[in-house]
PDB file of C-alpha atoms in Angstrom:
ATOM      1  CA  UNK C1021       0.000   0.001  -0.003  1.00 49.00           C
ATOM      2  CA  UNK C1022       2.850   2.350   0.922  1.00 49.00           C
ATOM      3  CA  UNK C1023       4.662   1.773  -2.379  1.00 48.00           C
ATOM      4  CA  UNK C1024       1.397   2.111  -4.313  1.00 47.00           C
ATOM      5  CA  UNK C1025       0.847   5.565  -2.773  1.00 48.00           C
ATOM      6  CA  UNK C1026       4.404   6.609  -3.691  1.00 47.00           C
ATOM      7  CA  UNK C1027       3.952   5.431  -7.307  1.00 46.00           C
ATOM      8  CA  UNK C1028       0.591   7.223  -7.563  1.00 43.00           C
ATOM      9  CA  UNK C1029       2.116  10.428  -6.213  1.00 46.00           C
ATOM     10  CA  UNK C1030       5.011  10.243  -8.688  1.00 46.00           C
ATOM     11  CA  UNK C1031       2.705   9.550 -11.644  1.00 50.00           C
ATOM     12  CA  UNK C1032       0.440  12.500 -10.776  1.00 62.00           C
ATOM     13  CA  UNK C1033       3.265  15.037 -10.858  1.00 79.00           C
ATOM     14  CA  UNK C1034       2.317  17.483 -13.606  1.00 88.00           C
ATOM     15  CA  UNK C1035       4.757  18.276 -16.387  1.00 91.00           C
ATOM     16  CA  UNK C1036       6.031  21.852 -16.381  1.00 93.00           C
ATOM     17  CA  UNK C1037       5.768  23.314 -19.884  1.00 95.00           C
ATOM     18  CA  UNK C1038       6.896  26.768 -20.960  1.00 97.00           C
ATOM     19  CA  UNK C1039       4.224  27.048 -23.680  1.00 98.00           C
ATOM     20  CA  UNK C1040       1.290  24.793 -24.600  1.00 98.00           C
ATOM     21  CA  UNK C1041      -0.675  25.466 -27.791  1.00 98.00           C
ATOM     22  CA  UNK C1042      -4.101  23.975 -28.547  1.00 98.00           C
ATOM     23  CA  UNK C1043      -6.475  24.828 -31.362  1.00 98.00           C
ATOM     24  CA  UNK C1044      -9.619  23.618 -33.108  1.00 95.00           C
ATOM     25  CA  UNK C1045     -11.288  22.196 -30.015  1.00 96.00           C
ATOM     26  CA  UNK C1046     -14.780  23.068 -31.306  1.00 93.00           C
ATOM     27  CA  UNK C1047     -16.538  23.120 -27.944  1.00 94.00           C
ATOM     28  CA  UNK C1048     -20.282  22.949 -28.525  1.00 91.00           C
ATOM     29  CA  UNK C1049     -20.145  20.323 -31.285  1.00 88.00           C
ATOM     30  CA  UNK C1050     -20.624  16.548 -31.242  1.00 84.00           C
ATOM     31  CA  UNK C1051     -17.146  16.022 -32.689  1.00 85.00           C
ATOM     32  CA  UNK C1052     -15.336  17.669 -29.776  1.00 91.00           C
ATOM     33  CA  UNK C1053     -13.472  15.291 -27.452  1.00 92.00           C
ATOM     34  CA  UNK C1054     -13.533  17.456 -24.326  1.00 95.00           C
ATOM     35  CA  UNK C1055     -12.792  14.636 -21.875  1.00 94.00           C
ATOM     36  CA  UNK C1056      -9.520  13.764 -23.589  1.00 94.00           C
ATOM     37  CA  UNK C1057      -8.544  17.433 -23.723  1.00 96.00           C
ATOM     38  CA  UNK C1058      -9.346  17.823 -20.023  1.00 95.00           C
ATOM     39  CA  UNK C1059      -7.129  14.825 -19.265  1.00 94.00           C
ATOM     40  CA  UNK C1060      -4.293  16.479 -21.174  1.00 96.00           C
ATOM     41  CA  UNK C1061      -4.756  19.895 -19.521  1.00 96.00           C
ATOM     42  CA  UNK C1062      -4.652  18.232 -16.107  1.00 94.00           C
ATOM     43  CA  UNK C1063      -1.277  16.683 -16.941  1.00 94.00           C
ATOM     44  CA  UNK C1064       0.580  19.975 -17.510  1.00 95.00           C
ATOM     45  CA  UNK C1065       1.547  23.214 -15.759  1.00 95.00           C
ATOM     46  CA  UNK C1066       2.156  25.728 -18.562  1.00 97.00           C
ATOM     47  CA  UNK C1067       3.576  29.220 -18.088  1.00 98.00           C
ATOM     48  CA  UNK C1068       1.694  30.252 -21.232  1.00 98.00           C
ATOM     49  CA  UNK C1069      -1.407  28.585 -22.687  1.00 98.00           C
ATOM     50  CA  UNK C1070      -2.079  29.687 -26.246  1.00 98.00           C
ATOM     51  CA  UNK C1071      -5.558  28.941 -27.583  1.00 98.00           C
ATOM     52  CA  UNK C1072      -4.994  29.222 -31.321  1.00 98.00           C
ATOM     53  CA  UNK C1073      -8.559  29.621 -32.597  1.00 95.00           C
ATOM     54  CA  UNK C1074     -11.818  27.660 -32.913  1.00 94.00           C
ATOM     55  CA  UNK C1075     -11.882  26.773 -29.223  1.00 96.00           C
ATOM     56  CA  UNK C1076     -15.613  27.471 -28.921  1.00 93.00           C
ATOM     57  CA  UNK C1077     -17.584  26.746 -32.105  1.00 88.00           C
ATOM     58  CA  UNK C1078     -19.912  29.746 -32.214  1.00 83.00           C
ATOM     59  CA  UNK C1079     -21.004  28.841 -35.752  1.00 75.00           C
ATOM     60  CA  UNK C1080     -22.719  25.681 -34.474  1.00 70.00           C
ATOM     61  CA  UNK C1081     -23.955  27.165 -31.203  1.00 67.00           C
ATOM     62  CA  UNK C1082     -27.643  27.103 -32.174  1.00 60.00           C
ATOM     63  CA  UNK C1083     -27.814  23.361 -31.520  1.00 61.00           C
ATOM     64  CA  UNK C1084     -27.881  24.126 -27.770  1.00 75.00           C
ATOM     65  CA  UNK C1085     -25.431  21.287 -27.248  1.00 82.00           C
ATOM     66  CA  UNK C1086     -22.937  22.139 -24.525  1.00 88.00           C
ATOM     67  CA  UNK C1087     -22.450  19.217 -22.104  1.00 91.00           C
ATOM     68  CA  UNK C1088     -20.727  19.252 -18.736  1.00 93.00           C
ATOM     69  CA  UNK C1089     -17.367  18.091 -20.113  1.00 94.00           C
ATOM     70  CA  UNK C1090     -17.280  21.115 -22.449  1.00 95.00           C
ATOM     71  CA  UNK C1091     -17.992  23.495 -19.556  1.00 94.00           C
ATOM     72  CA  UNK C1092     -15.281  21.724 -17.572  1.00 96.00           C
ATOM     73  CA  UNK C1093     -12.701  22.623 -20.239  1.00 97.00           C
ATOM     74  CA  UNK C1094     -13.614  26.318 -19.921  1.00 96.00           C
ATOM     75  CA  UNK C1095     -13.444  26.048 -16.123  1.00 96.00           C
ATOM     76  CA  UNK C1096     -10.006  24.422 -16.360  1.00 97.00           C
ATOM     77  CA  UNK C1097      -8.690  27.188 -18.631  1.00 97.00           C
ATOM     78  CA  UNK C1098      -9.958  29.811 -16.186  1.00 96.00           C
ATOM     79  CA  UNK C1099      -8.304  27.932 -13.327  1.00 97.00           C
ATOM     80  CA  UNK C1100      -5.006  28.118 -15.214  1.00 97.00           C
ATOM     81  CA  UNK C1101      -5.403  31.901 -15.497  1.00 97.00           C
ATOM     82  CA  UNK C1102      -6.367  32.246 -11.827  1.00 96.00           C
ATOM     83  CA  UNK C1103      -3.246  30.302 -10.818  1.00 96.00           C
ATOM     84  CA  UNK C1104      -0.834  32.497 -12.778  1.00 97.00           C
ATOM     85  CA  UNK C1105      -0.755  30.974 -16.266  1.00 98.00           C
ATOM     86  CA  UNK C1106      -0.866  33.551 -19.053  1.00 98.00           C
ATOM     87  CA  UNK C1107      -3.793  32.536 -21.294  1.00 98.00           C
ATOM     88  CA  UNK C1108      -3.756  34.019 -24.811  1.00 98.00           C
ATOM     89  CA  UNK C1109      -6.851  33.465 -26.947  1.00 98.00           C
ATOM     90  CA  UNK C1110      -6.129  33.892 -30.659  1.00 97.00           C
ATOM     91  CA  UNK C1111      -9.390  34.169 -32.565  1.00 96.00           C
ATOM     92  CA  UNK C1112     -10.324  31.816 -35.418  1.00 92.00           C
ATOM     93  CA  UNK C1113     -13.138  31.645 -37.940  1.00 89.00           C
ATOM     94  CA  UNK C1114     -15.511  29.551 -35.829  1.00 85.00           C
ATOM     95  CA  UNK C1115     -15.134  31.978 -32.912  1.00 88.00           C
ATOM     96  CA  UNK C1116     -14.809  35.110 -35.060  1.00 86.00           C
ATOM     97  CA  UNK C1117     -17.361  36.977 -32.914  1.00 90.00           C
ATOM     98  CA  UNK C1118     -14.586  37.355 -30.326  1.00 92.00           C
ATOM     99  CA  UNK C1119     -12.664  39.536 -32.815  1.00 91.00           C
ATOM    100  CA  UNK C1120     -14.815  42.422 -31.580  1.00 93.00           C
ATOM    101  CA  UNK C1121     -12.877  42.135 -28.320  1.00 94.00           C
ATOM    102  CA  UNK C1122      -9.372  42.045 -29.857  1.00 94.00           C
ATOM    103  CA  UNK C1123      -6.704  43.440 -27.498  1.00 94.00           C
ATOM    104  CA  UNK C1124      -8.963  42.989 -24.487  1.00 96.00           C
ATOM    105  CA  UNK C1125      -7.207  41.878 -21.312  1.00 96.00           C
ATOM    106  CA  UNK C1126      -8.946  40.505 -18.220  1.00 94.00           C
ATOM    107  CA  UNK C1127      -6.493  39.431 -15.548  1.00 95.00           C
ATOM    108  CA  UNK C1128      -4.207  36.808 -17.114  1.00 97.00           C
ATOM    109  CA  UNK C1129      -6.475  36.313 -20.137  1.00 97.00           C
ATOM    110  CA  UNK C1130      -6.015  38.284 -23.368  1.00 98.00           C
ATOM    111  CA  UNK C1131      -7.789  38.120 -26.743  1.00 97.00           C
ATOM    112  CA  UNK C1132      -5.788  38.810 -29.935  1.00 97.00           C
ATOM    113  CA  UNK C1133      -5.935  38.084 -33.659  1.00 95.00           C
ATOM    114  CA  UNK C1134      -2.249  37.176 -33.923  1.00 96.00           C
ATOM    115  CA  UNK C1135       0.767  36.976 -31.679  1.00 97.00           C
ATOM    116  CA  UNK C1136       4.537  37.369 -31.980  1.00 98.00           C
ATOM    117  CA  UNK C1137       6.794  36.045 -29.211  1.00 98.00           C
ATOM    118  CA  UNK C1138      10.547  35.948 -28.773  1.00 98.00           C
ATOM    119  CA  UNK C1139      11.601  32.482 -27.668  1.00 97.00           C
ATOM    120  CA  UNK C1140      15.249  32.086 -26.678  1.00 96.00           C
ATOM    121  CA  UNK C1141      16.416  34.594 -29.289  1.00 97.00           C
ATOM    122  CA  UNK C1142      14.054  33.350 -32.026  1.00 98.00           C
ATOM    123  CA  UNK C1143      10.830  34.948 -33.264  1.00 98.00           C
ATOM    124  CA  UNK C1144       7.614  32.949 -33.265  1.00 98.00           C
ATOM    125  CA  UNK C1145       4.506  34.032 -35.216  1.00 98.00           C
ATOM    126  CA  UNK C1146       1.161  32.619 -34.054  1.00 98.00           C
ATOM    127  CA  UNK C1147      -2.160  32.929 -35.892  1.00 96.00           C
ATOM    128  CA  UNK C1148      -5.118  30.641 -36.576  1.00 95.00           C
ATOM    129  CA  UNK C1149      -4.814  30.417 -40.364  1.00 91.00           C
ATOM    130  CA  UNK C1150      -8.316  31.136 -41.711  1.00 85.00           C
ATOM    131  CA  UNK C1151      -6.948  34.313 -43.314  1.00 80.00           C
ATOM    132  CA  UNK C1152      -5.591  32.023 -46.077  1.00 74.00           C
ATOM    133  CA  UNK C1153      -8.963  30.356 -46.643  1.00 64.00           C
ATOM    134  CA  UNK C1154     -10.602  31.884 -49.743  1.00 51.00           C
ATOM    135  CA  UNK C1155     -13.883  30.004 -49.139  1.00 45.00           C
ATOM    136  CA  UNK C1156     -14.256  31.750 -45.776  1.00 40.00           C
ATOM    137  CA  UNK C1157     -13.217  35.183 -47.035  1.00 47.00           C
ATOM    138  CA  UNK C1158     -15.423  35.183 -50.147  1.00 43.00           C
ATOM    139  CA  UNK C1159     -18.324  32.838 -49.348  1.00 42.00           C
ATOM    140  CA  UNK C1160     -18.833  32.600 -45.608  1.00 44.00           C
ATOM    141  CA  UNK C1161     -22.258  30.941 -45.974  1.00 39.00           C
ATOM    142  CA  UNK C1162     -20.662  28.130 -48.016  1.00 39.00           C
ATOM    143  CA  UNK C1163     -17.952  27.654 -45.400  1.00 42.00           C
ATOM    144  CA  UNK C1164     -20.599  27.450 -42.668  1.00 46.00           C
ATOM    145  CA  UNK C1165     -22.559  24.906 -44.684  1.00 41.00           C
ATOM    146  CA  UNK C1166     -19.375  22.874 -45.007  1.00 45.00           C
ATOM    147  CA  UNK C1167     -18.983  23.106 -41.220  1.00 49.00           C
ATOM    148  CA  UNK C1168     -22.426  21.577 -40.691  1.00 52.00           C
ATOM    149  CA  UNK C1169     -21.620  18.813 -43.176  1.00 49.00           C
ATOM    150  CA  UNK C1170     -18.345  18.101 -41.416  1.00 53.00           C
ATOM    151  CA  UNK C1171     -20.127  17.911 -38.057  1.00 57.00           C
ATOM    152  CA  UNK C1172     -22.657  15.454 -39.505  1.00 55.00           C
ATOM    153  CA  UNK C1173     -19.786  13.321 -40.866  1.00 51.00           C
ATOM    154  CA  UNK C1174     -18.194  13.268 -37.398  1.00 56.00           C
ATOM    155  CA  UNK C1175     -21.511  12.189 -35.856  1.00 57.00           C
ATOM    156  CA  UNK C1176     -21.850   9.367 -38.398  1.00 59.00           C
ATOM    157  CA  UNK C1177     -18.241   8.387 -37.686  1.00 60.00           C
ATOM    158  CA  UNK C1178     -19.004   8.103 -33.959  1.00 57.00           C
ATOM    159  CA  UNK C1179     -21.825   5.638 -34.711  1.00 63.00           C
ATOM    160  CA  UNK C1180     -19.500   3.654 -36.998  1.00 57.00           C
ATOM    161  CA  UNK C1181     -16.777   3.513 -34.343  1.00 56.00           C
ATOM    162  CA  UNK C1182     -19.278   2.433 -31.680  1.00 55.00           C
ATOM    163  CA  UNK C1183     -20.125  -0.591 -33.872  1.00 68.00           C
ATOM    164  CA  UNK C1184     -16.418  -1.279 -34.541  1.00 53.00           C
ATOM    165  CA  UNK C1185     -15.709  -1.138 -30.773  1.00 64.00           C
ATOM    166  CA  UNK C1186     -18.463  -3.692 -30.147  1.00 65.00           C
ATOM    167  CA  UNK C1187     -16.977  -5.981 -32.788  1.00 71.00           C
ATOM    168  CA  UNK C1188     -13.492  -5.558 -31.298  1.00 72.00           C
ATOM    169  CA  UNK C1189     -12.137  -3.902 -34.426  1.00 69.00           C
ATOM    170  CA  UNK C1190      -9.895  -0.863 -34.853  1.00 64.00           C
ATOM    171  CA  UNK C1191     -11.532   2.588 -34.970  1.00 60.00           C
ATOM    172  CA  UNK C1192     -11.755   4.386 -38.323  1.00 54.00           C
ATOM    173  CA  UNK C1193     -11.766   8.100 -39.245  1.00 54.00           C
ATOM    174  CA  UNK C1194     -13.967   8.873 -42.230  1.00 49.00           C
ATOM    175  CA  UNK C1195     -12.979  12.536 -42.340  1.00 52.00           C
ATOM    176  CA  UNK C1196      -9.263  11.703 -42.196  1.00 55.00           C
ATOM    177  CA  UNK C1197      -9.678   9.193 -45.004  1.00 53.00           C
ATOM    178  CA  UNK C1198     -11.470  11.757 -47.159  1.00 48.00           C
ATOM    179  CA  UNK C1199      -8.890  14.471 -46.465  1.00 53.00           C
ATOM    180  CA  UNK C1200      -5.976  12.172 -47.250  1.00 54.00           C
ATOM    181  CA  UNK C1201      -7.494  10.742 -50.431  1.00 50.00           C
ATOM    182  CA  UNK C1202      -9.194  13.720 -52.104  1.00 42.00           C
ATOM    183  CA  UNK C1203      -6.643  15.495 -54.292  1.00 44.00           C
ATOM    184  CA  UNK C1204      -8.125  18.952 -53.800  1.00 56.00           C
ATOM    185  CA  UNK C1205      -7.968  18.556 -50.005  1.00 55.00           C
ATOM    186  CA  UNK C1206      -4.328  17.442 -50.149  1.00 59.00           C
ATOM    187  CA  UNK C1207      -3.497  20.369 -52.481  1.00 70.00           C
ATOM    188  CA  UNK C1208      -5.267  22.833 -50.151  1.00 71.00           C
ATOM    189  CA  UNK C1209      -3.195  21.642 -47.167  1.00 76.00           C
ATOM    190  CA  UNK C1210       0.051  21.837 -49.160  1.00 80.00           C
ATOM    191  CA  UNK C1211      -0.831  25.324 -50.421  1.00 85.00           C
ATOM    192  CA  UNK C1212      -1.692  26.449 -46.869  1.00 88.00           C
ATOM    193  CA  UNK C1213       1.678  25.285 -45.564  1.00 91.00           C
ATOM    194  CA  UNK C1214       3.553  26.869 -48.483  1.00 90.00           C
ATOM    195  CA  UNK C1215       1.869  30.283 -48.085  1.00 90.00           C
ATOM    196  CA  UNK C1216       2.415  30.268 -44.286  1.00 93.00           C
ATOM    197  CA  UNK C1217       6.119  29.377 -44.558  1.00 95.00           C
ATOM    198  CA  UNK C1218       6.791  31.786 -47.441  1.00 94.00           C
ATOM    199  CA  UNK C1219       5.294  34.665 -45.435  1.00 94.00           C
ATOM    200  CA  UNK C1220       7.205  33.647 -42.296  1.00 96.00           C
ATOM    201  CA  UNK C1221      10.528  33.591 -44.169  1.00 97.00           C
ATOM    202  CA  UNK C1222       9.746  36.905 -45.871  1.00 95.00           C
ATOM    203  CA  UNK C1223       9.077  38.544 -42.503  1.00 96.00           C
ATOM    204  CA  UNK C1224      11.998  36.960 -40.679  1.00 97.00           C
ATOM    205  CA  UNK C1225      10.086  34.615 -38.357  1.00 98.00           C
ATOM    206  CA  UNK C1226      11.921  31.523 -37.124  1.00 98.00           C
ATOM    207  CA  UNK C1227       8.656  29.743 -36.281  1.00 98.00           C
ATOM    208  CA  UNK C1228       5.175  29.990 -37.765  1.00 97.00           C
ATOM    209  CA  UNK C1229       2.468  28.328 -35.649  1.00 98.00           C
ATOM    210  CA  UNK C1230      -1.036  27.733 -37.039  1.00 96.00           C
ATOM    211  CA  UNK C1231      -4.186  25.687 -36.571  1.00 96.00           C
ATOM    212  CA  UNK C1232      -7.307  25.674 -38.792  1.00 92.00           C
ATOM    213  CA  UNK C1233      -6.590  22.745 -41.120  1.00 91.00           C
ATOM    214  CA  UNK C1234      -6.679  20.030 -38.404  1.00 90.00           C
ATOM    215  CA  UNK C1235      -3.353  18.590 -39.558  1.00 92.00           C
ATOM    216  CA  UNK C1236      -0.689  18.362 -36.828  1.00 96.00           C
ATOM    217  CA  UNK C1237       2.741  18.858 -38.346  1.00 96.00           C
ATOM    218  CA  UNK C1238       6.281  20.118 -37.752  1.00 97.00           C
ATOM    219  CA  UNK C1239       8.374  20.957 -40.818  1.00 96.00           C
ATOM    220  CA  UNK C1240      11.733  22.654 -41.277  1.00 97.00           C
ATOM    221  CA  UNK C1241      11.520  24.665 -44.489  1.00 96.00           C
ATOM    222  CA  UNK C1242      14.466  26.211 -46.290  1.00 95.00           C
ATOM    223  CA  UNK C1243      14.323  28.315 -49.464  1.00 93.00           C
ATOM    224  CA  UNK C1244      16.668  30.686 -51.256  1.00 94.00           C
ATOM    225  CA  UNK C1245      15.277  33.510 -49.132  1.00 94.00           C
ATOM    226  CA  UNK C1246      15.833  31.830 -45.758  1.00 96.00           C
ATOM    227  CA  UNK C1247      14.429  29.184 -43.452  1.00 97.00           C
ATOM    228  CA  UNK C1248      11.641  28.709 -40.896  1.00 98.00           C
ATOM    229  CA  UNK C1249       9.932  25.962 -38.891  1.00 98.00           C
ATOM    230  CA  UNK C1250       6.241  25.396 -39.643  1.00 98.00           C
ATOM    231  CA  UNK C1251       4.141  24.000 -36.799  1.00 98.00           C
ATOM    232  CA  UNK C1252       0.453  23.102 -36.696  1.00 97.00           C
ATOM    233  CA  UNK C1253      -1.253  22.165 -33.445  1.00 98.00           C
ATOM    234  CA  UNK C1254      -3.812  19.895 -35.145  1.00 96.00           C
ATOM    235  CA  UNK C1255      -7.165  19.556 -33.355  1.00 96.00           C
ATOM    236  CA  UNK C1256      -9.248  17.840 -30.645  1.00 96.00           C
ATOM    237  CA  UNK C1257     -11.832  16.418 -33.040  1.00 91.00           C
ATOM    238  CA  UNK C1258      -9.799  13.813 -34.937  1.00 88.00           C
ATOM    239  CA  UNK C1259      -6.135  13.935 -33.958  1.00 92.00           C
ATOM    240  CA  UNK C1260      -6.120  14.945 -30.225  1.00 94.00           C
ATOM    241  CA  UNK C1261      -2.881  16.909 -30.547  1.00 96.00           C
ATOM    242  CA  UNK C1262      -1.177  19.969 -29.070  1.00 98.00           C
ATOM    243  CA  UNK C1263       2.163  21.752 -29.343  1.00 98.00           C
ATOM    244  CA  UNK C1264       4.561  22.136 -26.439  1.00 97.00           C
ATOM    245  CA  UNK C1265       7.657  24.342 -26.134  1.00 97.00           C
ATOM    246  CA  UNK C1266      10.230  23.474 -23.463  1.00 94.00           C
ATOM    247  CA  UNK C1267      14.031  23.481 -23.253  1.00 94.00           C
ATOM    248  CA  UNK C1268      14.330  25.564 -26.453  1.00 94.00           C
ATOM    249  CA  UNK C1269      12.534  23.018 -28.597  1.00 96.00           C
ATOM    250  CA  UNK C1270       9.049  22.253 -29.914  1.00 97.00           C
ATOM    251  CA  UNK C1271       7.266  18.914 -29.892  1.00 96.00           C
ATOM    252  CA  UNK C1272       3.862  17.651 -31.002  1.00 97.00           C
ATOM    253  CA  UNK C1273       1.918  16.083 -28.161  1.00 96.00           C
ATOM    254  CA  UNK C1274      -0.309  13.223 -29.324  1.00 95.00           C
ATOM    255  CA  UNK C1275      -2.915  12.095 -26.809  1.00 94.00           C
ATOM    256  CA  UNK C1276      -3.241   8.587 -28.253  1.00 89.00           C
ATOM    257  CA  UNK C1277       0.516   8.010 -28.097  1.00 89.00           C
ATOM    258  CA  UNK C1278       1.538  10.148 -25.111  1.00 86.00           C
ATOM    259  CA  UNK C1279      -1.484  10.164 -22.797  1.00 64.00           C
ATOM    260  CA  UNK C1280      -0.981   9.740 -19.060  1.00 57.00           C
ATOM    261  CA  UNK C1281      -3.923   7.653 -17.899  1.00 44.00           C
ATOM    262  CA  UNK C1282      -3.345   8.574 -14.243  1.00 40.00           C
ATOM    263  CA  UNK C1283      -4.642  12.114 -14.903  1.00 44.00           C
ATOM    264  CA  UNK C1284      -8.355  12.693 -14.618  1.00 44.00           C
ATOM    265  CA  UNK C1285     -10.544  15.779 -14.352  1.00 45.00           C
ATOM    266  CA  UNK C1286      -9.877  17.752 -11.168  1.00 55.00           C
ATOM    267  CA  UNK C1287     -11.929  16.381  -8.288  1.00 53.00           C
ATOM    268  CA  UNK C1288     -13.731  19.690  -7.709  1.00 57.00           C
ATOM    269  CA  UNK C1289     -14.752  19.828 -11.379  1.00 65.00           C
ATOM    270  CA  UNK C1290     -15.713  16.146 -11.525  1.00 64.00           C
ATOM    271  CA  UNK C1291     -18.177  16.508  -8.636  1.00 65.00           C
ATOM    272  CA  UNK C1292     -19.785  19.743  -9.887  1.00 73.00           C
ATOM    273  CA  UNK C1293     -23.191  19.681 -11.534  1.00 72.00           C
ATOM    274  CA  UNK C1294     -24.014  21.859 -14.555  1.00 73.00           C
ATOM    275  CA  UNK C1295     -25.363  24.793 -12.516  1.00 75.00           C
ATOM    276  CA  UNK C1296     -22.304  24.821 -10.245  1.00 70.00           C
ATOM    277  CA  UNK C1297     -19.978  24.813 -13.255  1.00 69.00           C
ATOM    278  CA  UNK C1298     -21.824  27.690 -14.917  1.00 73.00           C
ATOM    279  CA  UNK C1299     -21.748  29.638 -11.658  1.00 71.00           C
ATOM    280  CA  UNK C1300     -18.000  28.992 -11.210  1.00 67.00           C
ATOM    281  CA  UNK C1301     -17.304  30.241 -14.744  1.00 72.00           C
ATOM    282  CA  UNK C1302     -19.547  33.334 -14.717  1.00 68.00           C
ATOM    283  CA  UNK C1303     -19.434  34.558 -11.105  1.00 62.00           C
ATOM    284  CA  UNK C1304     -17.449  37.731 -10.522  1.00 48.00           C
ATOM    285  CA  UNK C1305     -16.211  38.296  -7.009  1.00 46.00           C
ATOM    286  CA  UNK C1306     -17.135  41.646  -5.484  1.00 44.00           C
ATOM    287  CA  UNK C1307     -14.365  43.958  -4.335  1.00 43.00           C
ATOM    288  CA  UNK C1308     -13.649  43.733  -0.603  1.00 45.00           C
ATOM    289  CA  UNK C1309     -14.698  47.366  -0.036  1.00 44.00           C
ATOM    290  CA  UNK C1310     -18.178  46.665  -1.376  1.00 43.00           C
ATOM    291  CA  UNK C1311     -18.463  43.519   0.734  1.00 44.00           C
ATOM    292  CA  UNK C1312     -17.610  45.523   3.872  1.00 45.00           C
ATOM    293  CA  UNK C1313     -20.279  48.145   3.077  1.00 43.00           C
ATOM    294  CA  UNK C1314     -22.865  45.397   2.661  1.00 44.00           C
ATOM    295  CA  UNK C1315     -21.843  43.836   5.951  1.00 48.00           C
ATOM    296  CA  UNK C1316     -22.288  47.190   7.735  1.00 46.00           C
ATOM    297  CA  UNK C1317     -25.767  47.651   6.270  1.00 47.00           C
ATOM    298  CA  UNK C1318     -26.749  44.273   7.672  1.00 48.00           C
TER     299      UNK C1318
END
């Protein structure tokens, strides 16, 4: 029993990370895997947490689907900020409504459209990536329609995987298969990466960090004009990936390969019901001076 307690204590030590980057979580949709993301967030202690767009899917919000696990992710992010982590929310296309609040800062939380950081003498350029998407810029209604279709595909995929699990067979990703086999999709991804890296080299950035296309990747690119490292944080719909910066180097975290099963949702979050979670997220503590005045009136 004694040794079991020691092992459990060692396993539950959280990894200290200088920067963690997540994107394309799509809270509020059926495709979002909030429980896996919560497990990951509970395994780290980041100095900076960069939310690189499409964290909350405001496009699909009309479905009124926002389960407890999705609220728990928001609560966890706010807990990070309350405990000293700098949380930087970079807006994406699915949460574009937040662009009205660009450059807003509340405590340790800030909202921006893009971000440039100096990391150990190198410049890193962060942005979501939808600025390169012509379908979004020129035909937003078509892009939104595609979003609904994608969400329906994910829902169908969940039913398929439920059947495969029952039969003891390996899970299958329909959306991944389509993306990897359709030539136009492959070309779009390649073009996206080329444009991002060309712009980064032209502007003297050592790193360019994006989301949007749901394709986790790390590439060192060198051209006649210079070199840069392209990084994409992937998503929490299909790939369950994040980016981590520590000891002057980047790595792609993959939940399926790197997950630490000993980490669960925080006990206080696990035991909360929906109303408690909403209250914990939205409540604003009154200043002490006001509290004192109220106490005197009583």
